[in-house]
Coordinates of N, CA, C and O in Angstrom, one line a residue:
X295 N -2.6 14.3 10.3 CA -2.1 13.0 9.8 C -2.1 12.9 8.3 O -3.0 13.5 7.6
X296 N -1.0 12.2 7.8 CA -1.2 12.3 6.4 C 0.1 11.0 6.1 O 1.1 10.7 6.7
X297 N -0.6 10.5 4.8 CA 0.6 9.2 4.7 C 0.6 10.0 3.4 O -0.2 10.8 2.9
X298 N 2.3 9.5 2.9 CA 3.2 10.0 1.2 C 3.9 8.5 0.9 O 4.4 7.8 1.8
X299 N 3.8 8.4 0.0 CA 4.0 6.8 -0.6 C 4.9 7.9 -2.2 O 4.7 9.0 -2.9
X300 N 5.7 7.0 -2.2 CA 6.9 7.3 -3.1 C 7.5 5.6 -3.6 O 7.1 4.5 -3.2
X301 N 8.6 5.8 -4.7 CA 9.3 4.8 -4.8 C 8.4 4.2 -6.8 O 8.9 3.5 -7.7
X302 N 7.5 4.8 -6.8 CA 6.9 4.4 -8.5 C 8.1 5.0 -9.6 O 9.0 5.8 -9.4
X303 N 7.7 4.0 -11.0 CA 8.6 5.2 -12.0 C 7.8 3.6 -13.2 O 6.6 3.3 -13.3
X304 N 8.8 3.3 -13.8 CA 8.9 3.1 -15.3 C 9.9 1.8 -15.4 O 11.1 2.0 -15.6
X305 N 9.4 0.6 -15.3 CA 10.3 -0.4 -15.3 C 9.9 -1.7 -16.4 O 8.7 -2.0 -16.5
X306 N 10.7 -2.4 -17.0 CA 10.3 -3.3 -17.8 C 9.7 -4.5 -17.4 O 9.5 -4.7 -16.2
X307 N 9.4 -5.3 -18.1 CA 8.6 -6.7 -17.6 C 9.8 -7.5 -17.1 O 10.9 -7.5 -17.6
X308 N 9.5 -8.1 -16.1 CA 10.2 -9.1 -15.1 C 11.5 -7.8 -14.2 O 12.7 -8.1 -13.9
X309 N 11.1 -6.5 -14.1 CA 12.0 -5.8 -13.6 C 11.0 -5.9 -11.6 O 10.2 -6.7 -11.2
X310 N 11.9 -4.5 -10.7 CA 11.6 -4.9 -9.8 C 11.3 -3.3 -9.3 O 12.1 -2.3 -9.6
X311 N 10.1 -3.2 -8.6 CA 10.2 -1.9 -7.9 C 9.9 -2.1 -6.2 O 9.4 -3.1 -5.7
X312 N 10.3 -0.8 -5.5 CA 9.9 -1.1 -4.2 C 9.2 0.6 -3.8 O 9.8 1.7 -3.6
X313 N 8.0 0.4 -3.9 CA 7.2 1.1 -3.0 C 7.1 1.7 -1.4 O 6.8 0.8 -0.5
X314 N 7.2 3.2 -1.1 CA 7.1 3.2 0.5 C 6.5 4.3 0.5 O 6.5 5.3 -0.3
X315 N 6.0 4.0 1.9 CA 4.1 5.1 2.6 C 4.4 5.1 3.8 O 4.1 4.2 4.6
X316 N 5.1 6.7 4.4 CA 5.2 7.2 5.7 C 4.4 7.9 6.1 O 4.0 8.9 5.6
X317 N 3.9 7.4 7.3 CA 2.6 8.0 7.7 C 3.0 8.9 9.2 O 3.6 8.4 10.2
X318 N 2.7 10.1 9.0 CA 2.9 10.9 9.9 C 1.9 12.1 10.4 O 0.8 12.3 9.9
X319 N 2.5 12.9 11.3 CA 1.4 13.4 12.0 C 1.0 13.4 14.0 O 1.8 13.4 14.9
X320 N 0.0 13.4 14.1 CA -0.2 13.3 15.5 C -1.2 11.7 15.4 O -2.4 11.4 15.4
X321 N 0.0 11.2 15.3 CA -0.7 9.3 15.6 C -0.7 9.2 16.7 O 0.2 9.8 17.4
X322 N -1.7 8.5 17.3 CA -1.8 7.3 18.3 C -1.2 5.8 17.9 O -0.2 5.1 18.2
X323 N -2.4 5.5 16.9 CA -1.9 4.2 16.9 C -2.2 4.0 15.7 O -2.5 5.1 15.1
X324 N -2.1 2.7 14.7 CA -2.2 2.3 13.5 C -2.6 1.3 13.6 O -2.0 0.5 14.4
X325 N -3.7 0.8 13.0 CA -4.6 -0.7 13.1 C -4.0 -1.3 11.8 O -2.9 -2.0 11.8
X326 N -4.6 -1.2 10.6 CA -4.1 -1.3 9.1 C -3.1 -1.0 8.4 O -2.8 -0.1 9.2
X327 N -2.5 -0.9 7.7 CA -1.9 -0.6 6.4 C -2.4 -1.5 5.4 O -2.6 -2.7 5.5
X328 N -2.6 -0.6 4.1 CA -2.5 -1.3 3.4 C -2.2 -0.7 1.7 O -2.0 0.5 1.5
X329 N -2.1 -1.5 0.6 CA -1.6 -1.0 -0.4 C -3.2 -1.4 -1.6 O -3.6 -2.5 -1.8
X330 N -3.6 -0.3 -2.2 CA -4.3 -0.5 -3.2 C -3.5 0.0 -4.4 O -2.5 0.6 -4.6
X331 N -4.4 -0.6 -5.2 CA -4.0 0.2 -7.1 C -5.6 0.2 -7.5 O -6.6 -0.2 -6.9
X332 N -5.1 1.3 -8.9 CA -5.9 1.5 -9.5 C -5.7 1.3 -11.0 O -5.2 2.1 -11.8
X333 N -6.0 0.3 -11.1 CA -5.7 -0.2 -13.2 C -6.5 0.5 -14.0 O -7.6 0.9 -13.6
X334 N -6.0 0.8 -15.1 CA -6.9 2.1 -16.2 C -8.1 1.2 -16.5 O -8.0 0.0 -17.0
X335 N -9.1 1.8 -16.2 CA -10.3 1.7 -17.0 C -11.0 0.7 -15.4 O -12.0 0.1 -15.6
X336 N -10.4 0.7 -14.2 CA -11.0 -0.3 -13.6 C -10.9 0.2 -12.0 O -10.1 1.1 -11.7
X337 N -11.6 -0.3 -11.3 CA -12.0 0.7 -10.5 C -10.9 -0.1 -9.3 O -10.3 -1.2 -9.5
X338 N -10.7 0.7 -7.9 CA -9.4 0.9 -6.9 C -9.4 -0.6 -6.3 O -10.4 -0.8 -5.6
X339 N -8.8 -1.5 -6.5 CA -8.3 -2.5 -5.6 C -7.4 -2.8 -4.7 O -6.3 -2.2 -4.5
X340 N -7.8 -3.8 -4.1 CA -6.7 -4.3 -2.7 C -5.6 -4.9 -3.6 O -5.7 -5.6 -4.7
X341 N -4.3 -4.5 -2.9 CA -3.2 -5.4 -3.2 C -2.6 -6.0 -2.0 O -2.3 -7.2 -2.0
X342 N -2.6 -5.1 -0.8 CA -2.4 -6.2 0.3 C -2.0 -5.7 1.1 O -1.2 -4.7 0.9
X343 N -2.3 -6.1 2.1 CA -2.7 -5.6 3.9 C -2.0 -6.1 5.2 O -1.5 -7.1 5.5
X344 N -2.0 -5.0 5.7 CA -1.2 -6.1 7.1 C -1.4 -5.0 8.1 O -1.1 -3.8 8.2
X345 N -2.3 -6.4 9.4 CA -2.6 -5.7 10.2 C -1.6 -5.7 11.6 O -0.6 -6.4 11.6
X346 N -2.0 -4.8 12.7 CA -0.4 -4.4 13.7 C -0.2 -5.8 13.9 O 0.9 -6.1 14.4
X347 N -1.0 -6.8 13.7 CA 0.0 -8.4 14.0 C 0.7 -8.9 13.6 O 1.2 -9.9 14.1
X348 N 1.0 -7.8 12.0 CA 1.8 -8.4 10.9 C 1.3 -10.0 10.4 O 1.9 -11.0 10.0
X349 N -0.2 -9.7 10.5 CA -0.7 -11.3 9.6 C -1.3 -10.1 8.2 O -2.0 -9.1 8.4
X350 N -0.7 -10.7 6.9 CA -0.8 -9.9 5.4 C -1.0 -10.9 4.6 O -0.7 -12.1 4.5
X351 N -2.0 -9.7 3.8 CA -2.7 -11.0 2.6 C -2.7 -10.3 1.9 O -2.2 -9.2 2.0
X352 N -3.1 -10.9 0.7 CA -2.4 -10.1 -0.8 C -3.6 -10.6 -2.3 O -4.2 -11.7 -2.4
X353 N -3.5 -10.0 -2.7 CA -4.7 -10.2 -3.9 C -4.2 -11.4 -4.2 O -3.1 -11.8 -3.8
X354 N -5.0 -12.2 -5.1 CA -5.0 -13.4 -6.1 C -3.7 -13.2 -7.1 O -2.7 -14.0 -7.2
X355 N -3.9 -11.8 -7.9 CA -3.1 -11.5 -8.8 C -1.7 -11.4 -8.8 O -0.9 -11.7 -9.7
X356 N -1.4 -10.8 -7.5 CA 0.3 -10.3 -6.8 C 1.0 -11.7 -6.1 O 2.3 -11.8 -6.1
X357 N 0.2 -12.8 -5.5 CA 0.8 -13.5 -4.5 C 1.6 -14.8 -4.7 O 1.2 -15.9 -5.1
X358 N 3.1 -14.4 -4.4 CA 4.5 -15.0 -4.8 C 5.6 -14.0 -5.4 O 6.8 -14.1 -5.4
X359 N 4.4 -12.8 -5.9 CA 5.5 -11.8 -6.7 C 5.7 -10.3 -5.9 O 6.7 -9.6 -5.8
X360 N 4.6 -10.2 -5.5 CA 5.2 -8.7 -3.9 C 4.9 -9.2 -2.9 O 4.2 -10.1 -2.6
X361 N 5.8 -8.4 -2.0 CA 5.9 -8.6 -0.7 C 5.5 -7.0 0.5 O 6.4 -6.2 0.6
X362 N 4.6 -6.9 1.0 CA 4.2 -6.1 1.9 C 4.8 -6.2 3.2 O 4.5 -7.1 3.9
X363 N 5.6 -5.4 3.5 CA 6.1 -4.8 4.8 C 5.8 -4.2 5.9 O 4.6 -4.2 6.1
X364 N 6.2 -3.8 6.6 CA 5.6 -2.9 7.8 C 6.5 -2.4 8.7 O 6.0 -2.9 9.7
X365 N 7.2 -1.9 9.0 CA 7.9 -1.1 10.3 C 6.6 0.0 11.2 O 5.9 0.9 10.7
X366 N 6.5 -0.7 12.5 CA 5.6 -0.2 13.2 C 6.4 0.9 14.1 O 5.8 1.6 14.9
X367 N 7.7 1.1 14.1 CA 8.3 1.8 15.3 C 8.7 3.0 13.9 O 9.1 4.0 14.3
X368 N 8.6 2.9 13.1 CA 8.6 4.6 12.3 C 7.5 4.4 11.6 O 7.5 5.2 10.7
X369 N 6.2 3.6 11.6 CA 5.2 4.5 10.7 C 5.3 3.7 9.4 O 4.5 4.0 8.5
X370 N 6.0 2.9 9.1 CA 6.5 3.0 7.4 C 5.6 1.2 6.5 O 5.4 0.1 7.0
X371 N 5.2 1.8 5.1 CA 4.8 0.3 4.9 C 5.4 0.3 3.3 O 5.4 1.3 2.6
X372 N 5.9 -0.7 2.9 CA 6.4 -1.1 1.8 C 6.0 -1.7 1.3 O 5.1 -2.4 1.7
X373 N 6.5 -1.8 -0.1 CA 6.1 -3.1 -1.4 C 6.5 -3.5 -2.4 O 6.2 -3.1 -3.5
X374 N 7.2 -4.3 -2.1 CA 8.4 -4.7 -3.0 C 7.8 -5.5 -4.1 O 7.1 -6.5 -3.9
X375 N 8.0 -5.2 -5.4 CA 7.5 -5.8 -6.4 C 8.2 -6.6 -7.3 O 9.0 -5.9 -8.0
X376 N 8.2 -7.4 -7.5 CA 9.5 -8.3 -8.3 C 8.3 -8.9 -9.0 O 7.1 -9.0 -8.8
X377 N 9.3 -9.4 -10.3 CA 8.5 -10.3 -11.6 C 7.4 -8.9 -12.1 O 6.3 -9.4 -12.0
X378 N 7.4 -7.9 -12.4 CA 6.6 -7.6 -13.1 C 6.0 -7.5 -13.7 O 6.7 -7.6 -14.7
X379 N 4.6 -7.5 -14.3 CA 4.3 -7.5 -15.5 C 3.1 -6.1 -16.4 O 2.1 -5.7 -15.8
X380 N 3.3 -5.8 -17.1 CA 2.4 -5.1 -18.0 C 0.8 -5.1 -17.1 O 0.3 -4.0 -17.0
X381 N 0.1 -6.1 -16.7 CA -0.7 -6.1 -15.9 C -1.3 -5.1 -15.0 O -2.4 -4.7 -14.8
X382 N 0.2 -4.6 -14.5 CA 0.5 -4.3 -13.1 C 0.6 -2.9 -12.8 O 0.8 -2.3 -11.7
X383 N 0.6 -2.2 -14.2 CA 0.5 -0.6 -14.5 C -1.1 -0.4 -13.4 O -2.1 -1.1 -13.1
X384 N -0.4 1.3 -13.1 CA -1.4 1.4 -12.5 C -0.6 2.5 -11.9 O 0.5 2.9 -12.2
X385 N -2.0 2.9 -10.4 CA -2.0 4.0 -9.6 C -2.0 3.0 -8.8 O -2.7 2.0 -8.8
X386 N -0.5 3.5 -7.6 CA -0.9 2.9 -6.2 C -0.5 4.0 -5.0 O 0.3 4.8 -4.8
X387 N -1.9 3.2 -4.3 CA -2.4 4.0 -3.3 C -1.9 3.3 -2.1 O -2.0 2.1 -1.9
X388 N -1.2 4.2 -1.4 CA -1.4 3.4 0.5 C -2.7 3.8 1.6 O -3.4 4.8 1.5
X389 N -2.9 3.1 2.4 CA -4.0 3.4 3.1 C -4.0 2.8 4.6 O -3.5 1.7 5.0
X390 N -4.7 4.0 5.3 CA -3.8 3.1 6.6 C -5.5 3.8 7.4 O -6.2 4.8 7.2
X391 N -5.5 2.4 8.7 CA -6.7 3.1 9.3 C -6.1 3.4 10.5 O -5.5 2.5 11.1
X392 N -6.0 4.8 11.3 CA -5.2 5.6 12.2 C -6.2 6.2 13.1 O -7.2 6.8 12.8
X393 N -5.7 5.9 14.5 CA -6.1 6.5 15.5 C -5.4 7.9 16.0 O -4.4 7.9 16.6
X394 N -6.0 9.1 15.7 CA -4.9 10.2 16.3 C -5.2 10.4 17.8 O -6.2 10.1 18.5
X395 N -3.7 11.2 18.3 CA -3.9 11.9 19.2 C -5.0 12.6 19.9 O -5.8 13.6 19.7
X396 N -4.9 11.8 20.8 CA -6.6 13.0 21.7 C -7.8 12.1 21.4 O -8.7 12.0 22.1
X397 N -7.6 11.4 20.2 CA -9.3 11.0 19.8 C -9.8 10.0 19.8 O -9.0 9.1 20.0
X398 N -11.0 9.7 19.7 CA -11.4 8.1 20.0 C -11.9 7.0 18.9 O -12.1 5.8 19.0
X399 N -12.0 8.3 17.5 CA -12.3 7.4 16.3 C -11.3 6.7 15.7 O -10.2 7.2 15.9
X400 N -11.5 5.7 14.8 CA -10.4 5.3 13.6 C -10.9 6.3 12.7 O -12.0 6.7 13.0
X401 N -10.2 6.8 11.5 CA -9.8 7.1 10.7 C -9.7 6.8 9.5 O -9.1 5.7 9.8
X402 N -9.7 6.7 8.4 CA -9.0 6.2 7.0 C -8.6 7.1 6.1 O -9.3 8.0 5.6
X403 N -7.3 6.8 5.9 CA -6.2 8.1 5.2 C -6.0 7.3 3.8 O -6.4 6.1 3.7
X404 N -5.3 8.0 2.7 CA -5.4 8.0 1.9 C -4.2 8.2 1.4 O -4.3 9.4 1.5
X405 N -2.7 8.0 0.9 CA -1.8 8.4 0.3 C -2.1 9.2 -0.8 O -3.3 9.1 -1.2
X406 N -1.1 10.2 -1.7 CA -1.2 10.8 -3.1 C -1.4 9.7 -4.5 O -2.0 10.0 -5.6
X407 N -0.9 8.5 -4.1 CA -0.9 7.6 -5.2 C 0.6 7.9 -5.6 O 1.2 8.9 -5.4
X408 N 1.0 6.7 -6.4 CA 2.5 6.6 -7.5 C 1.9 5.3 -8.3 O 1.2 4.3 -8.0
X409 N 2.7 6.4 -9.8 CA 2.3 5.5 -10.8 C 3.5 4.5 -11.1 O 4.7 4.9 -11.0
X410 N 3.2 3.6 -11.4 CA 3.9 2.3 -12.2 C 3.7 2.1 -12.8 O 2.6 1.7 -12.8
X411 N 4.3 2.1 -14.3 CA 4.3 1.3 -15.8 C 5.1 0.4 -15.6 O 6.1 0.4 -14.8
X412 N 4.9 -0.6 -16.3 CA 5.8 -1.9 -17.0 C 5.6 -1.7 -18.2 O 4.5 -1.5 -18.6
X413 N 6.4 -1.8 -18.9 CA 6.4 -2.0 -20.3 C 6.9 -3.4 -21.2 O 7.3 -4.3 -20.4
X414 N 6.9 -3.6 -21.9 CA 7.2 -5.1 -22.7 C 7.6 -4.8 -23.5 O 7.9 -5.7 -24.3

């Protein structure tokens, strides 16, 4: 199992990015998704979650300006980020808690991360 999260780069303030984290492998099932960052100098936080009910919550900082996604019939979670700001640089991580094939534990995977700048 392994999730890859793509879609980061280099965008100005009030610009818009969209983030996505395919998770593949020998799944069973998928409980969580979710999207963290990591801001320089500060340690890995939640940006926002959604579990297979599709009920998603979102940090204090992001909520009105991204939107967390989910397609459960490919695997896929998104994050559409609109209104930008300088803030919002960082490392983001996807994370998903996964049941594989054959097995009876949950799991917790880890995407590679993609970076985001905003600039001003």
């Amino acid at each position: 199992v392994q999730l890859q999260a793509s879609g980061g780069g280099s965008v100005q303030v009030g610009g818009s990015l969209r983030l996505s984290c395919a998770a593949s492998g020998s799944i069973s099932e998928i409980k969580l998704m979710a999207w963290y960052r990591q801001l320089p100098m500060k340690q890995r936080e939640l940006v926002a979650g959604i579990r297979n009910s599709s009920e998603t919550r979102y940090a204090d900082a992001v909520k009105g300006r991204f939107t967390a996604t989910r397609d459960n019939s490919a695997n896929m979670l998104y994050l559409q980020m609109d209104s930008l700001k300088p803030e919002d640089t960082g490392v983001y991580y996807c994370n998903a808690h996964i049941r594989p094939i054959g097995g009876h534990l949950w799991n917790n995977y880890w995407g590679q991360g993609t970076q985001v700048t905003v600039s001003s």
